[in-house]
Coordinates of C-alpha atoms and ligand atoms in Angstrom, one line a residue:
M223 CA 16.2 2.7 -21.2
A224 CA 15.1 1.6 -17.5
E225 CA 13.2 -1.4 -17.0
A226 CA 9.8 -0.3 -15.4
G227 CA 9.1 -0.9 -12.1
T228 CA 7.5 -3.9 -10.8
L229 CA 4.3 -4.7 -7.9
H230 CA 7.1 -5.7 -6.1
D231 CA 9.3 -2.6 -6.7
A232 CA 6.1 -0.5 -5.0
F233 CA 5.6 -2.9 -2.5
I234 CA 9.0 -2.0 -1.4
D235 CA 8.9 1.7 -1.5
E236 CA 5.2 1.7 0.5
L237 CA 7.3 -0.2 4.0
R238 CA 10.3 1.9 3.6
D239 CA 7.3 4.9 3.5
L240 CA 5.7 3.2 6.6
Y241 CA 8.8 2.3 8.6
D242 CA 9.9 5.6 8.2
A243 CA 5.9 6.4 9.8
E244 CA 6.1 4.4 11.9
K245 CA 9.3 6.0 13.8
Q246 CA 7.5 9.6 13.7
L247 CA 4.5 7.8 15.7
T248 CA 6.9 6.9 18.6
K249 CA 8.2 10.4 18.4
A250 CA 4.8 11.5 18.8
L251 CA 2.6 9.5 20.7
P252 CA 4.6 10.2 24.1
K253 CA 3.4 14.0 22.8
L254 CA -0.7 13.3 22.6
A255 CA -0.1 10.8 25.4
K256 CA 1.4 14.1 28.0
A257 CA -1.1 16.2 27.0
A258 CA -4.3 14.0 27.1
T259 CA -6.1 15.1 31.4
K260 CA -8.0 11.8 31.4
P261 CA -5.8 8.8 32.3
E262 CA -7.9 6.2 30.2
L263 CA -7.0 8.5 27.0
R264 CA -3.2 8.7 28.6
T265 CA -2.5 5.4 28.6
A266 CA -4.1 4.4 25.6
F267 CA -1.7 6.6 24.3
E268 CA 0.7 5.0 26.3
S269 CA -0.4 1.3 25.0
H270 CA 0.6 2.5 21.7
L271 CA 2.7 3.9 22.4
E272 CA 4.9 0.3 23.2
E273 CA 2.6 -1.7 20.2
T274 CA 4.2 0.9 17.4
R275 CA 7.5 0.2 19.4
G276 CA 6.5 -3.2 18.5
H277 CA 5.8 -2.5 14.4
V278 CA 8.9 -0.8 14.2
D279 CA 10.6 -3.7 15.4
R280 CA 8.3 -5.5 12.9
L281 CA 8.7 -4.4 9.6
E282 CA 12.2 -5.0 10.1
E283 CA 11.2 -8.5 9.9
V284 CA 8.9 -7.7 7.1
F285 CA 12.4 -6.3 5.9
G286 CA 14.7 -9.7 6.6
S287 CA 11.8 -11.5 5.1
L288 CA 12.2 -10.1 1.8
D289 CA 16.4 -10.1 2.1
E290 CA 15.7 -6.4 1.5
K291 CA 18.4 -3.8 3.3
V292 CA 15.8 -1.8 6.3
R293 CA 15.9 1.2 5.1
G294 CA 13.0 4.1 5.4
K295 CA 12.0 7.5 3.5
H296 CA 10.3 10.4 4.8
C297 CA 6.5 9.7 4.8
D298 CA 4.9 12.7 3.8
G299 CA 1.9 11.3 4.7
I300 CA 2.3 10.8 8.3
A301 CA 4.6 14.2 8.9
G302 CA 0.7 16.0 7.8
I303 CA -1.1 14.3 9.4
I304 CA 1.2 14.7 12.9
D305 CA 2.0 18.3 12.2
E306 CA -1.8 18.9 12.1
G307 CA -2.5 17.3 15.5
K308 CA 0.4 19.4 17.3
N309 CA -1.0 22.5 15.9
V310 CA -4.6 20.9 18.2
M311 CA -2.0 20.6 21.3
E312 CA -1.8 24.4 20.9
E313 CA -5.0 25.7 21.0
D314 CA -6.5 27.0 24.4
F315 CA -9.5 24.4 24.6
D316 CA -10.9 23.6 27.9
E317 CA -10.1 19.8 29.2
A318 CA -12.4 18.0 27.6
T319 CA -12.7 19.5 24.3
M320 CA -9.0 19.1 24.1
D321 CA -8.9 15.3 24.7
A322 CA -12.0 15.6 21.7
C323 CA -9.5 16.9 19.3
L324 CA -6.6 14.7 20.9
I325 CA -8.8 10.9 20.3
A326 CA -9.4 12.7 16.4
A327 CA -6.0 13.4 16.3
G328 CA -5.2 10.0 17.1
Q329 CA -7.9 8.5 15.0
R330 CA -6.5 10.5 12.3
A331 CA -3.0 8.4 12.0
E332 CA -4.7 4.9 12.8
H333 CA -6.5 5.3 9.4
Y334 CA -3.8 6.4 7.9
E335 CA -1.9 3.3 8.7
M336 CA -5.0 1.1 8.0
A337 CA -5.2 2.2 4.8
A338 CA -1.1 1.6 4.5
Y339 CA -1.6 -2.0 6.3
G340 CA -4.4 -2.9 4.2
T341 CA -3.0 -1.9 1.2
L342 CA 0.3 -3.7 2.0
V343 CA -1.6 -7.2 3.2
A344 CA -3.4 -7.7 -0.1
W345 CA 0.2 -7.0 -1.7
A346 CA 2.5 -9.3 0.0
R347 CA -0.7 -12.4 -0.7
A348 CA -1.6 -11.4 -3.9
M349 CA 3.3 -11.5 -4.8
G350 CA 2.7 -14.6 -2.6
H351 CA 5.1 -12.8 0.7
D352 CA 3.5 -15.7 2.7
E353 CA 5.2 -14.5 5.8
A354 CA 5.6 -10.8 5.3
A355 CA 1.9 -10.8 5.0
D356 CA 1.2 -12.5 8.4
L357 CA 3.8 -10.0 9.9
L358 CA 1.6 -7.3 8.1
Q359 CA -2.0 -9.2 9.3
Q360 CA -0.3 -8.6 12.3
T361 CA 0.4 -5.1 13.0
L362 CA -2.9 -4.2 11.2
D363 CA -5.0 -6.7 13.4
E364 CA -3.8 -4.3 16.3
E365 CA -3.5 -1.2 14.5
K366 CA -7.9 -1.1 14.0
A367 CA -8.0 -2.5 18.5
A368 CA -6.1 1.3 19.1
D369 CA -8.9 2.7 16.6
E370 CA -11.6 1.0 18.6
K371 CA -10.4 1.9 21.7
L372 CA -10.2 5.5 21.1
S373 CA -13.7 5.8 18.8
S374 CA -14.7 3.7 22.3
L375 CA -13.1 6.8 24.6
A376 CA -14.8 8.9 22.3
E377 CA -18.5 7.0 22.2
G378 CA -17.5 6.4 25.7
G379 CA -18.2 10.0 27.2
V380 CA -14.9 12.3 26.6
N381 CA -17.7 13.6 23.5
Q382 CA -20.1 14.1 25.5
E383 CA -18.4 16.0 28.5
A384 CA -16.9 17.6 25.7
A385 CA -20.4 18.8 24.4
D386 CA -21.6 19.5 28.4
A387 CA -18.3 21.6 28.7
H388 CA -19.2 24.2 26.0
S389 CA -22.9 24.2 26.8
D390 CA -22.6 24.7 30.8
S391 CA -20.7 28.1 30.5
E392 CA -23.6 28.6 27.7
N393 CA -26.3 28.9 30.5
E394 CA -24.5 30.6 33.0
S395 CA -23.6 33.2 30.5
E396 CA -27.2 33.5 29.2
D397 CA -30.2 35.4 30.9
E398 CA -33.0 32.4 31.9
E399 CA -35.3 35.0 32.1
E400 CA -34.3 34.9 27.6
M401 CA -34.2 30.7 27.7
P402 CA -37.4 30.5 26.8
K403 CA -37.2 31.8 23.3
K404 CA -35.3 29.3 22.4
M405 CA -35.8 26.3 24.4
P406 CA -37.2 25.6 27.5
P407 CA -35.8 26.5 31.1
P408 CA -34.2 23.6 32.4
K409 CA -36.3 22.5 34.9
S410 CA -38.2 20.8 32.3
R411 CA -35.4 20.0 30.3
G412 CA -34.6 17.0 32.9
R413 CA -38.3 15.0 31.9
A414 CA -37.4 12.1 30.3
A415 CA -40.2 12.8 27.7
A416 CA -39.1 16.2 26.4
R417 CA -35.6 15.6 25.6
G418 CA -36.5 12.1 24.1
G419 CA -39.6 14.4 21.6
R420 CA -37.4 17.1 21.1
R421 CA -34.3 14.4 19.7
M422 CA -37.0 12.6 17.9
A423 CA -38.3 15.5 16.1
Ligands
FE2_677 FE1 1.8 1.8 13.8
FE2_678 FE1 -1.3 3.2 14.7

């Protein structure tokens, strides 16, 4: 009977999975960058592409530190996330909404990577693979920073622009006389007190 696999075996297996995931992301990130309208978002994807190429190299160093051959194994998880991102890019959204959706797609990938690297850092430490752990931690920090950058772009304007693009087109198509039944007319909506009051309600 074959010997039971060890945590070390599982670790190497996960490294191969992640190596393939990073390679898939080096092909997907240029597409996200190309689809982005906001220049800061495009730049964020492009600079994370550069970092992602570094993640591939760093994983090669990790394999080397463990005297393991560099090998990838198809990562179904990231392939699914990338596929969903591709589907979104085929939708007919306004530019701001598309940017918001691209951020959502990018953050799904970052969170997948953060989960994977977080586990591998902890496993490497538990097994005393300190050099591997330090290398993996460096990448984990970059994934977290990329995720935070995307959050700051979303919360710093992209989401609101997308929300406003939608409400503007709704207001245009709506008969003004009907508006008071549902909400105050645009003039009184401009008053901070009224806005605050509704938000608190
Ligand atoms: Fe990465
Ligand atoms: Fe990443």
